[in-house]
CSV table of C-alpha atoms in Angstrom, one decimal:
chain,number,residue,atom,x,y,z
A,1,MET,CA,87.7,9.0,12.2
A,2,SER,CA,86.1,6.5,9.6
A,3,ILE,CA,84.8,8.4,6.5
A,4,LEU,CA,82.8,5.3,5.3
A,5,PRO,CA,79.1,5.3,6.1
A,6,LEU,CA,77.8,3.3,8.8
A,7,PRO,CA,76.5,0.0,7.6
A,8,SER,CA,72.7,-0.2,8.5
A,9,VAL,CA,71.3,-3.1,10.2
A,10,LEU,CA,67.7,-4.6,10.0
A,11,ILE,CA,67.1,-7.1,13.2
A,12,PHE,CA,64.5,-9.6,12.0
A,13,GLY,CA,63.0,-11.0,15.5
A,14,PHE,CA,62.5,-8.8,18.3
A,15,GLY,CA,62.6,-11.3,21.1
A,16,ALA,CA,65.0,-11.2,24.2
A,17,PHE,CA,67.9,-12.0,21.9
A,18,GLY,CA,66.8,-9.8,19.2
A,19,ARG,CA,66.4,-6.9,22.1
A,20,LEU,CA,69.9,-7.9,23.4
A,21,VAL,CA,71.7,-7.0,20.0
A,22,ALA,CA,69.6,-4.3,19.4
A,23,GLU,CA,70.7,-2.8,22.8
A,24,ALA,CA,74.3,-3.4,21.8
A,25,LEU,CA,74.6,-2.4,18.3
A,26,ALA,CA,72.1,0.7,18.9
A,27,PRO,CA,75.1,3.4,20.1
A,28,HIS,CA,77.5,2.3,17.0
A,29,LEU,CA,75.0,1.6,14.2
A,30,PRO,CA,71.6,2.6,12.7
A,31,ILE,CA,69.0,-0.2,13.8
A,32,THR,CA,65.7,-1.2,12.3
A,33,VAL,CA,63.3,-3.8,13.5
A,34,CYS,CA,61.1,-6.4,11.6
A,35,ASP,CA,58.7,-8.4,13.9
A,36,PRO,CA,55.1,-8.9,12.9
A,37,ALA,CA,54.6,-9.9,16.4
A,38,VAL,CA,55.4,-6.7,18.1
A,39,ALA,CA,53.3,-3.4,17.7
A,40,PRO,CA,55.4,-1.0,15.8
A,41,ASP,CA,55.8,1.6,18.4
A,42,SER,CA,56.7,-0.7,21.2
A,43,THR,CA,60.3,-1.4,20.1
A,44,GLY,CA,62.0,1.8,20.6
A,45,TYR,CA,63.3,1.4,16.8
A,46,PRO,CA,62.0,2.0,13.3
A,47,VAL,CA,59.8,-0.8,12.4
A,48,VAL,CA,59.6,-2.1,8.6
A,49,GLY,CA,57.8,-5.4,7.1
A,50,PRO,CA,59.9,-8.1,5.5
A,51,GLU,CA,59.7,-6.2,2.2
A,52,ALA,CA,61.8,-3.7,3.1
A,53,ALA,CA,64.9,-6.3,3.9
A,54,GLY,CA,66.5,-5.3,0.5
A,55,ASP,CA,67.1,-1.7,2.3
A,56,PHE,CA,69.6,-3.0,4.7
A,57,ASP,CA,73.2,-3.5,4.7
A,58,ILE,CA,73.3,-6.1,7.4
A,59,VAL,CA,70.0,-8.4,8.0
A,60,LEU,CA,70.5,-10.1,11.2
A,61,LEU,CA,67.9,-13.0,11.6
A,62,ALA,CA,67.6,-13.2,15.5
A,63,VAL,CA,64.7,-16.1,15.1
A,64,PRO,CA,65.4,-19.8,16.5
A,65,VAL,CA,66.3,-22.7,14.3
A,66,PRO,CA,62.4,-23.6,13.6
A,67,ALA,CA,61.4,-19.9,12.5
A,68,LEU,CA,64.5,-19.9,9.9
A,69,ARG,CA,62.8,-21.2,6.8
A,70,LEU,CA,59.8,-19.2,7.0
A,71,CYS,CA,61.6,-16.0,7.9
A,72,LEU,CA,64.1,-16.7,4.7
A,73,GLU,CA,61.2,-17.2,2.6
A,74,GLN,CA,59.7,-14.1,3.6
A,75,ILE,CA,63.0,-12.0,3.0
A,76,ALA,CA,64.5,-14.0,-0.2
A,77,PRO,CA,62.5,-12.1,-2.6
A,78,HIS,CA,63.3,-8.7,-1.5
A,79,LEU,CA,67.3,-8.8,-0.9
A,80,ARG,CA,69.7,-7.4,-3.5
A,81,ALA,CA,73.3,-8.0,-4.3
A,82,GLY,CA,75.9,-7.8,-1.8
A,83,GLN,CA,73.8,-7.4,1.6
A,84,VAL,CA,75.2,-9.8,4.3
A,85,VAL,CA,72.4,-12.2,5.9
A,86,VAL,CA,73.6,-13.3,9.3
A,87,ASP,CA,71.6,-16.0,11.5
A,88,VAL,CA,72.3,-16.6,15.2
A,89,CYS,CA,71.4,-20.1,15.5
A,90,SER,CA,72.6,-22.6,18.2
A,91,VAL,CA,73.4,-25.3,15.6
A,92,LYS,CA,75.3,-24.5,12.4
A,93,GLU,CA,74.9,-27.0,9.5
A,94,GLY,CA,71.3,-26.9,9.4
A,95,PRO,CA,70.8,-23.4,9.1
A,96,ALA,CA,74.1,-22.9,6.8
A,97,SER,CA,72.4,-25.3,4.2
A,98,LEU,CA,69.2,-23.8,4.4
A,99,MET,CA,70.6,-20.3,3.9
A,100,ALA,CA,72.4,-21.5,1.1
A,101,ALA,CA,69.7,-23.1,-0.7
A,102,LEU,CA,66.9,-20.2,0.1
A,103,LEU,CA,69.0,-16.8,-0.2
A,104,PRO,CA,70.0,-15.4,-3.7
A,105,ALA,CA,73.3,-16.6,-4.8
A,106,ASP,CA,74.4,-12.8,-4.6
A,107,VAL,CA,73.7,-12.6,-1.0
A,108,GLN,CA,76.4,-12.9,1.3
A,109,ILE,CA,76.0,-15.2,4.2
A,110,LEU,CA,77.4,-15.3,7.7
A,111,GLY,CA,76.5,-18.1,10.3
A,112,THR,CA,77.1,-17.4,14.0
A,113,HIS,CA,76.5,-18.8,17.2
A,114,PRO,CA,76.3,-16.2,19.9
A,115,MET,CA,77.8,-18.1,23.2
A,116,PHE,CA,75.8,-15.9,25.6
A,117,GLY,CA,72.3,-14.9,26.1
A,118,PRO,CA,70.1,-12.3,27.8
A,119,GLN,CA,71.3,-13.4,31.3
A,120,SER,CA,75.1,-13.9,30.8
A,121,ALA,CA,75.5,-10.9,28.6
A,122,ALA,CA,73.3,-8.5,30.7
A,123,ALA,CA,76.2,-6.5,31.5
A,124,GLY,CA,77.2,-5.9,28.0
A,125,LEU,CA,78.7,-8.0,25.2
A,126,ALA,CA,82.6,-7.1,26.3
A,127,GLY,CA,84.4,-10.6,26.7
A,128,ALA,CA,81.3,-12.4,25.4
A,129,ARG,CA,82.2,-15.3,23.0
A,130,ILE,CA,80.9,-15.7,19.5
A,131,VAL,CA,81.5,-18.4,16.7
A,132,LEU,CA,81.5,-17.0,13.4
A,133,CYS,CA,81.0,-19.4,10.2
A,134,PRO,CA,81.8,-17.4,7.2
A,135,LEU,CA,79.7,-18.9,4.3
A,136,ARG,CA,79.6,-16.7,1.4
A,137,GLY,CA,81.3,-13.2,0.7
A,138,GLN,CA,84.1,-11.3,2.3
A,139,GLN,CA,82.1,-8.7,4.3
A,140,TRP,CA,82.1,-10.9,7.3
A,141,ARG,CA,85.6,-9.8,8.0
A,142,ARG,CA,84.6,-6.3,8.4
A,143,ILE,CA,81.8,-7.4,10.9
A,144,ALA,CA,84.3,-9.5,12.9
A,145,ALA,CA,86.7,-6.5,12.9
A,146,PHE,CA,84.0,-4.4,14.5
A,147,MET,CA,82.9,-7.3,17.0
A,148,ARG,CA,86.6,-7.5,18.3
A,149,HIS,CA,87.7,-4.4,18.3
A,150,VAL,CA,84.4,-1.9,19.0
A,151,LEU,CA,82.2,-4.7,21.0
A,152,GLN,CA,85.6,-6.3,22.5
A,153,MET,CA,84.0,-9.7,22.0
A,154,ARG,CA,85.9,-12.9,21.5
A,155,ILE,CA,85.5,-14.3,18.2
A,156,VAL,CA,86.1,-17.9,17.3
A,157,ILE,CA,86.2,-18.9,13.6
A,158,ALA,CA,85.0,-22.3,12.4
A,159,THR,CA,83.1,-24.2,9.7
A,160,PRO,CA,79.5,-24.9,10.5
A,161,GLU,CA,80.9,-28.9,10.8
A,162,GLU,CA,83.4,-28.1,13.4
A,163,HIS,CA,81.3,-25.7,15.2
A,164,ASP,CA,78.6,-28.7,15.7
A,165,ARG,CA,80.9,-31.3,16.1
A,166,HIS,CA,82.3,-29.4,19.1
A,167,ALA,CA,78.9,-28.1,20.2
A,168,ALA,CA,77.5,-31.7,20.4
A,169,LEU,CA,79.7,-32.2,23.6
A,170,THR,CA,79.5,-28.9,25.3
A,171,GLN,CA,76.0,-28.0,24.4
A,172,GLY,CA,74.1,-31.0,23.0
A,173,LEU,CA,75.0,-33.4,26.0
A,174,THR,CA,74.5,-30.9,28.6
A,175,HIS,CA,71.0,-30.4,27.3
A,176,LEU,CA,70.3,-34.0,27.1
A,177,LEU,CA,71.7,-34.6,30.6
A,178,ALA,CA,69.7,-32.1,31.9
A,179,ARG,CA,66.5,-33.3,30.7
A,180,ALA,CA,67.4,-36.6,31.7
A,181,MET,CA,68.6,-35.8,35.1
A,182,GLY,CA,66.5,-32.7,35.9
A,183,ASP,CA,63.9,-34.6,37.6
A,184,LEU,CA,66.0,-36.4,39.9
A,185,GLN,CA,65.6,-35.7,43.5
A,186,PRO,CA,68.8,-35.8,45.4
A,187,HIS,CA,69.2,-36.1,49.3
A,188,PRO,CA,69.5,-32.7,50.9
A,189,MET,CA,72.5,-33.9,52.8
A,190,ILE,CA,73.5,-37.3,51.3
A,191,ARG,CA,75.2,-35.5,48.4
A,192,THR,CA,78.9,-34.3,47.4
A,193,ARG,CA,80.4,-31.3,46.0
A,194,SER,CA,81.1,-32.9,42.7
A,195,PHE,CA,77.4,-33.7,42.4
A,196,ASP,CA,76.5,-30.0,43.3
A,197,LEU,CA,78.7,-28.7,40.6
A,198,ILE,CA,77.1,-30.7,38.0
A,199,MET,CA,73.3,-30.2,39.2
A,200,GLU,CA,74.3,-26.3,38.9
A,201,GLY,CA,75.8,-26.6,35.2
A,202,LEU,CA,72.8,-28.7,34.3
A,203,SER,CA,70.5,-26.2,36.0
A,204,MET,CA,71.7,-23.5,33.5
A,205,VAL,CA,70.3,-24.9,30.5
A,206,ARG,CA,67.4,-27.2,32.3
A,207,HIS,CA,64.8,-24.3,31.6
A,208,ASP,CA,65.9,-23.2,28.3
A,209,ALA,CA,63.0,-22.9,25.6
A,210,PRO,CA,61.9,-26.3,23.9
A,211,GLU,CA,63.0,-24.9,20.6
A,212,VAL,CA,66.4,-24.5,21.8
A,213,TYR,CA,66.4,-27.8,23.4
A,214,GLU,CA,65.2,-29.5,20.2
A,215,ALA,CA,67.8,-27.6,18.0
A,216,VAL,CA,70.8,-28.5,20.0
A,217,THR,CA,70.0,-32.2,20.3
A,218,GLY,CA,67.8,-33.1,17.4
A,219,GLY,CA,69.2,-30.6,15.3
A,220,ASN,CA,72.8,-31.6,15.7
A,221,ARG,CA,73.8,-35.1,13.9
A,222,HIS,CA,77.2,-35.2,15.7
A,223,LEU,CA,75.2,-35.7,18.9
A,224,VAL,CA,74.1,-39.1,17.8
A,225,PRO,CA,77.4,-40.8,18.3
A,226,LEU,CA,78.0,-39.2,21.6
A,227,ARG,CA,74.8,-40.2,23.1
A,228,VAL,CA,75.3,-43.8,21.7
A,229,GLN,CA,78.5,-44.2,23.2
A,230,LEU,CA,77.6,-42.8,26.7
A,231,ALA,CA,74.4,-45.0,26.6
A,232,GLN,CA,76.7,-47.9,25.7
A,233,PHE,CA,78.9,-47.2,28.8
A,234,LEU,CA,75.9,-46.6,31.1
A,235,ALA,CA,74.1,-49.8,30.0
A,236,GLY,CA,77.5,-51.6,29.8
A,237,GLY,CA,78.1,-52.5,33.3
A,238,ALA,CA,81.9,-51.3,34.2
B,1,MET,CA,84.3,-31.8,83.1
B,2,SER,CA,83.7,-35.5,82.5
B,3,ILE,CA,84.6,-38.2,85.0
B,4,LEU,CA,84.0,-40.8,82.3
B,5,PRO,CA,87.3,-42.4,81.2
B,6,LEU,CA,88.2,-41.4,77.5
B,7,PRO,CA,87.2,-44.2,75.2
B,8,SER,CA,90.5,-45.6,73.4
B,9,VAL,CA,90.4,-45.7,69.5
B,10,LEU,CA,92.0,-48.0,67.3
B,11,ILE,CA,92.5,-46.9,63.7
B,12,PHE,CA,92.9,-49.9,61.5
B,13,GLY,CA,94.6,-48.9,58.4
B,14,PHE,CA,97.1,-45.6,58.1
B,15,GLY,CA,96.5,-44.5,54.7
B,16,ALA,CA,95.6,-40.9,53.7
B,17,PHE,CA,92.2,-41.3,55.4
B,18,GLY,CA,93.6,-42.9,58.5
B,19,ARG,CA,95.8,-40.2,59.1
B,20,LEU,CA,93.4,-37.7,59.0
B,21,VAL,CA,91.0,-39.3,61.3
B,22,ALA,CA,94.1,-39.9,63.8
B,23,GLU,CA,95.1,-36.1,63.4
B,24,ALA,CA,91.2,-34.9,63.9
B,25,LEU,CA,90.8,-37.2,67.2
B,26,ALA,CA,94.4,-37.0,68.7
B,27,PRO,CA,93.8,-33.9,70.7
B,28,HIS,CA,90.4,-35.5,72.1
B,29,LEU,CA,91.2,-39.1,72.6
B,30,PRO,CA,94.0,-41.6,72.8
B,31,ILE,CA,94.9,-43.1,69.5
B,32,THR,CA,96.5,-46.3,68.4
B,33,VAL,CA,97.0,-47.3,64.8
B,34,CYS,CA,97.3,-51.1,63.3
B,35,ASP,CA,98.8,-51.1,59.6
B,36,PRO,CA,101.0,-53.9,58.7
B,37,ALA,CA,102.3,-51.7,55.8
B,38,VAL,CA,103.5,-48.9,57.7
B,39,ALA,CA,106.8,-48.9,59.6
B,40,PRO,CA,105.9,-49.0,63.8
B,41,ASP,CA,107.9,-45.8,64.3
B,42,SER,CA,106.8,-43.8,61.4
B,43,THR,CA,103.3,-42.9,62.1
B,44,GLY,CA,103.8,-40.9,65.4
B,45,TYR,CA,101.2,-43.2,67.5
B,46,PRO,CA,101.5,-46.1,69.3
B,47,VAL,CA,101.2,-49.2,66.9
B,48,VAL,CA,100.0,-52.6,67.8
B,49,GLY,CA,98.9,-55.8,65.7
B,50,PRO,CA,95.6,-57.1,64.9
B,51,GLU,CA,95.6,-59.6,67.6
B,52,ALA,CA,95.7,-56.3,70.0
B,53,ALA,CA,92.2,-55.1,68.5
B,54,GLY,CA,90.4,-56.3,71.9
B,55,ASP,CA,92.1,-53.6,74.0
B,56,PHE,CA,90.2,-50.5,72.5
B,57,ASP,CA,86.6,-49.4,72.9
B,58,ILE,CA,86.5,-48.3,69.3
B,59,VAL,CA,88.0,-50.0,66.6
B,60,LEU,CA,87.8,-47.6,63.3
B,61,LEU,CA,88.3,-49.4,60.2
B,62,ALA,CA,89.9,-47.0,57.7
B,63,VAL,CA,90.1,-49.2,54.9
B,64,PRO,CA,88.3,-49.3,51.5
B,65,VAL,CA,85.7,-51.7,50.5
B,66,PRO,CA,87.8,-54.4,48.9
B,67,ALA,CA,90.1,-54.5,52.2
B,68,LEU,CA,87.2,-54.8,54.4
B,69,ARG,CA,86.5,-58.6,54.6
B,70,LEU,CA,90.3,-59.6,55.1
B,71,CYS,CA,90.4,-56.8,58.0
B,72,LEU,CA,87.3,-58.0,59.6
B,73,GLU,CA,88.5,-61.9,59.5
B,74,GLN,CA,91.8,-60.6,61.1
B,75,ILE,CA,90.0,-58.5,64.2
B,76,ALA,CA,87.0,-60.7,64.4
B,77,PRO,CA,88.9,-63.4,66.7
B,78,HIS,CA,90.2,-60.7,69.0
B,79,LEU,CA,87.1,-58.6,69.6
B,80,ARG,CA,85.4,-58.7,73.2
B,81,ALA,CA,81.8,-58.0,74.0
B,82,GLY,CA,80.8,-53.9,74.0
B,83,GLN,CA,83.4,-53.0,71.7
B,84,VAL,CA,82.3,-50.6,69.0
B,85,VAL,CA,83.4,-51.4,65.2
B,86,VAL,CA,83.1,-48.7,62.9
B,87,ASP,CA,83.8,-48.7,59.1
B,88,VAL,CA,84.3,-45.6,56.5
B,89,CYS,CA,83.3,-47.3,53.3
B,90,SER,CA,81.6,-45.4,50.7
B,91,VAL,CA,78.8,-47.5,50.2
B,92,LYS,CA,76.8,-49.0,53.3
B,93,GLU,CA,74.8,-51.9,51.9
B,94,GLY,CA,77.5,-54.4,51.4
B,95,PRO,CA,80.0,-53.5,54.2
B,96,ALA,CA,76.6,-53.7,56.8
B,97,SER,CA,76.1,-57.3,55.6
B,98,LEU,CA,79.8,-58.2,55.9
B,99,MET,CA,80.2,-56.6,59.4
B,100,ALA,CA,77.0,-58.4,60.7
B,101,ALA,CA,78.0,-61.7,59.2
B,102,LEU,CA,81.6,-61.7,60.3
B,103,LEU,CA,81.8,-59.8,63.6
B,104,PRO,CA,80.7,-61.7,66.9
B,105,ALA,CA,77.0,-60.9,68.1
B,106,ASP,CA,78.1,-59.1,71.0
B,107,VAL,CA,80.3,-56.7,69.3
B,108,GLN,CA,78.8,-53.2,68.3
B,109,ILE,CA,78.4,-52.0,64.7
B,110,LEU,CA,78.5,-48.4,63.5
B,111,GLY,CA,78.4,-48.1,59.7
B,112,THR,CA,79.5,-44.4,58.4
B,113,HIS,CA,80.4,-43.0,55.0
B,114,PRO,CA,82.3,-39.4,55.9
B,115,MET,CA,81.4,-37.2,52.9
B,116,PHE,CA,84.8,-35.5,52.8
B,117,GLY,CA,88.3,-36.6,52.4
B,118,PRO,CA,91.8,-35.3,53.2
B,119,GLN,CA,91.6,-32.2,50.6
B,120,SER,CA,88.4,-31.1,51.6
B,121,ALA,CA,88.9,-31.4,55.3
B,122,ALA,CA,92.5,-30.5,55.1
B,123,ALA,CA,91.6,-27.2,57.4
B,124,GLY,CA,89.6,-29.5,60.2
B,125,LEU,CA,86.3,-31.7,60.4
B,126,ALA,CA,84.2,-28.6,61.5
B,127,GLY,CA,81.2,-28.4,59.3
B,128,ALA,CA,82.1,-31.8,57.6
B,129,ARG,CA,79.2,-34.1,56.6
B,130,ILE,CA,78.9,-37.9,57.7
B,131,VAL,CA,76.4,-40.4,57.3
B,132,LEU,CA,75.5,-42.6,60.3
B,133,CYS,CA,74.1,-46.1,60.2
B,134,PRO,CA,73.7,-47.1,63.7
B,135,LEU,CA,73.9,-51.2,62.9
B,136,ARG,CA,74.2,-52.8,66.1
B,137,GLY,CA,74.2,-51.5,69.7
B,138,GLN,CA,73.5,-47.9,71.3
B,139,GLN,CA,77.3,-46.8,71.8
B,140,TRP,CA,76.8,-44.8,68.5
B,141,ARG,CA,74.7,-42.2,70.1
B,142,ARG,CA,77.8,-41.3,72.1
B,143,ILE,CA,79.8,-41.2,69.1
B,144,ALA,CA,77.5,-39.2,67.4
B,145,ALA,CA,77.1,-36.9,70.1
B,146,PHE,CA,81.1,-36.3,70.1
B,147,MET,CA,81.2,-36.0,66.4
B,148,ARG,CA,78.2,-33.2,66.6
B,149,HIS,CA,79.6,-31.2,69.9
B,150,VAL,CA,83.0,-31.5,69.7
B,151,LEU,CA,84.1,-32.0,66.3
B,152,GLN,CA,81.3,-29.8,65.0
B,153,MET,CA,80.6,-32.3,62.2
B,154,ARG,CA,77.2,-32.5,60.5
B,155,ILE,CA,75.5,-35.8,61.2
B,156,VAL,CA,73.0,-37.4,58.8
B,157,ILE,CA,71.7,-40.9,60.3
B,158,ALA,CA,70.3,-43.2,57.5
B,159,THR,CA,69.7,-47.0,57.2
B,160,PRO,CA,72.3,-48.5,54.5
B,161,GLU,CA,69.6,-48.9,52.3
B,162,GLU,CA,68.6,-45.2,52.3
B,163,HIS,CA,72.3,-44.2,52.2
B,164,ASP,CA,72.9,-46.4,49.0
B,165,ARG,CA,69.7,-45.5,47.3
B,166,HIS,CA,70.8,-41.5,47.5
B,167,ALA,CA,74.7,-42.0,47.0
B,168,ALA,CA,73.7,-43.9,43.8
B,169,LEU,CA,72.4,-40.8,42.5
B,170,THR,CA,74.9,-38.2,43.8
B,171,GLN,CA,78.1,-40.3,44.1
B,172,GLY,CA,77.6,-43.4,41.9
B,173,LEU,CA,76.2,-41.4,38.9
B,174,THR,CA,79.1,-38.7,39.3
B,175,HIS,CA,81.9,-41.2,39.1
B,176,LEU,CA,80.4,-43.2,36.0
B,177,LEU,CA,79.8,-39.7,33.9
B,178,ALA,CA,83.1,-38.9,35.0
B,179,ARG,CA,84.9,-42.0,33.6
B,180,ALA,CA,82.5,-41.8,30.5
B,181,MET,CA,83.3,-38.1,30.0
B,182,GLY,CA,86.6,-37.6,31.2
B,183,ASP,CA,88.5,-38.2,28.0
B,184,LEU,CA,86.4,-36.4,25.7
B,185,GLN,CA,88.3,-33.3,24.4
B,186,PRO,CA,86.3,-30.2,24.3
B,187,HIS,CA,87.1,-27.4,22.4
B,188,PRO,CA,88.6,-24.5,24.2
B,189,MET,CA,86.5,-21.5,23.0
B,190,ILE,CA,83.3,-23.4,21.8
B,191,ARG,CA,81.9,-24.3,25.1
B,192,THR,CA,79.4,-23.1,27.5
B,193,ARG,CA,79.6,-22.0,31.4
B,194,SER,CA,77.1,-24.9,32.1
B,195,PHE,CA,79.3,-27.5,30.2
B,196,ASP,CA,82.2,-26.0,32.2
B,197,LEU,CA,80.6,-26.5,35.7
B,198,ILE,CA,79.8,-29.9,35.0
B,199,MET,CA,83.5,-30.7,33.9
B,200,GLU,CA,84.5,-29.1,37.0
B,201,GLY,CA,82.2,-31.4,39.1
B,202,LEU,CA,83.3,-34.5,37.1
B,203,SER,CA,87.2,-33.8,37.6
B,204,MET,CA,86.9,-33.8,41.2
B,205,VAL,CA,86.1,-37.4,41.3
B,206,ARG,CA,87.6,-38.5,38.0
B,207,HIS,CA,91.1,-39.4,39.8
B,208,ASP,CA,89.8,-41.0,42.9
B,209,ALA,CA,91.2,-44.5,43.4
B,210,PRO,CA,90.0,-47.3,41.4
B,211,GLU,CA,88.8,-49.1,44.5
B,212,VAL,CA,86.3,-46.0,45.4
B,213,TYR,CA,85.1,-46.2,41.6
B,214,GLU,CA,84.6,-49.7,42.0
B,215,ALA,CA,82.9,-49.1,45.3
B,216,VAL,CA,80.2,-46.4,44.5
B,217,THR,CA,79.5,-48.0,41.2
B,218,GLY,CA,79.8,-51.9,41.0
B,219,GLY,CA,79.2,-52.0,44.9
B,220,ASN,CA,75.8,-50.1,45.0
B,221,ARG,CA,72.8,-52.1,43.5
B,222,HIS,CA,70.8,-49.0,43.5
B,223,LEU,CA,72.8,-47.5,40.6
B,224,VAL,CA,71.5,-50.1,38.2
B,225,PRO,CA,68.3,-48.4,37.5
B,226,LEU,CA,69.5,-45.1,37.2
B,227,ARG,CA,72.3,-46.2,34.9
B,228,VAL,CA,69.6,-48.3,32.9
B,229,GLN,CA,67.3,-44.8,32.9
B,230,LEU,CA,69.7,-42.8,31.8
B,231,ALA,CA,70.9,-44.8,29.2
B,232,GLN,CA,67.6,-45.4,27.5
B,233,PHE,CA,67.0,-41.7,27.6
B,234,LEU,CA,70.3,-41.2,25.9
B,235,ALA,CA,69.8,-44.0,23.4
B,236,GLY,CA,66.3,-43.2,22.9
B,237,GLY,CA,66.3,-40.4,20.5
B,238,ALA,CA,63.8,-37.9,22.3
C-alpha cells in the first residue's frame, strides 16, 4: 500500500471526453472540474474556477485544439512550480509549442493523444491506447506507470513530431477521405466487400466534430506531402 | 422434371475463375473446356479447340479483359445462330462493344460481372452476387432463372453503362487507393480502428492481378471524373 498522498486532478473542460476521464479516474484519485459552461452542481464533482488551477498536482486540459490557447491563458497566471499540465489534443506539435510558450517555465508538461473516445472506451479504459509526448519534467513517468498498471492502458511514447507524422496517415488521411467520399452514393448491390470495409472505416470518423477534422487535417503539417502524393497519383492516369 | 434437353456449356479459359465456374456448373450441366494453355487430360472435363465453339449452347468466356479480343476472334468464325456468348469481365462497356462488333449478328450476347472470386465463393455460389447485362437476344432470361433458382445466386440486372458508373466507385476507386496507399507504412500503435478497417478493405484487392487493376481503373471511363474530383479535394487544402 502506498503511503504517498494521492495526486489531485483538475479536469479543465467537462465535455464528453472530460466526463469520460473523470469517470475513469474518480475511483482512484480526487477529481475536481473546471468548466465555465456547466452548472456547478451538475457535474457530480467539486467545481472551481480557473483561478484555482494552482491547487492541483495535475491539470488535465480536456479541450479541443481551438480552445487550447484561451484555456492556457486562463490558467497560466495561477499555476505553481512542479504542477503537471496535460493536454489531450489529437495533434501534438502545435499544442506542444503552444504549451511550451504559454506555461510558466517551472510547470511540467505532458502531451497526450488518447486513441479512444467516449464510444470506444464506453466499457472502460483497460486496453485503450494512448500516445504520451513527455515535454517538460519527469512526473510523466509516474503518470505513465499509473496508466499502465492501474488503468491497464497501452502506452506509446513518441515525440510530437513522430506522433504527427504517423497520425497524418492513420488519422488525417482517414478524415480527408471520409469527407471526400462520404457523400458518394454507392449502388446497393454493385459493390464489393473491400469497398464496404473502406466505407465502414470512413463512417467511423465522418461525423466527428468539425474542430477534430480541422485539427487532424489542417493542424498536421505532415499531412501535406501525403495529400499531394495521393492527389498526384489520382490525377496522374496510372 | 424438365423434359427440355440440358444446355451444353463451353468454358473458354481454364484459369482460377474458369475452374470455379466449371465446378459450380458440372453438377447441373454438361461442361466442356477450351484452353490452349492447359494439358487436355488435366482438367477433368472434355477439352476441345476453338473451332468446336459452334457445338455448344452457351459459350462462357472466362478470360480477363486483355484476352477478350483474341478470344472472340478465335471463336467468331465457328459460331452459329442462336448460341449465347457470355463474358465475365470486371468492366462492361468495353467488352460489350467488343462483343457486339466481333460476334456474328445472330449470336446472342450476355455480359456478366460475377462479384465474387475463387476465394469468396470457395464454399459455393449460393448467395454470391452477379451483375447481368443482357446485350442481345432473350436466352439470358433462362440463364438468369437458372442462376437464381438453381444456383441461388443474387442477380442484378444493369446496362453496361450503369454497371461501369457504379463500379467506378465501388471497385475502380478501391483499386486505385489500394495501389496508392498500399506501400505506406503505418505505425503499429499510432493508428485507429477506422484506419485499420480501410487498410483491411484495401488489402483485399491490393494483390489482384495486374490485368484486373488495369481493367477496373484504365478500362472504366466513369472513374475519370471520380479521380479528378478526389484529386482536387486532396490537393485543394480544405
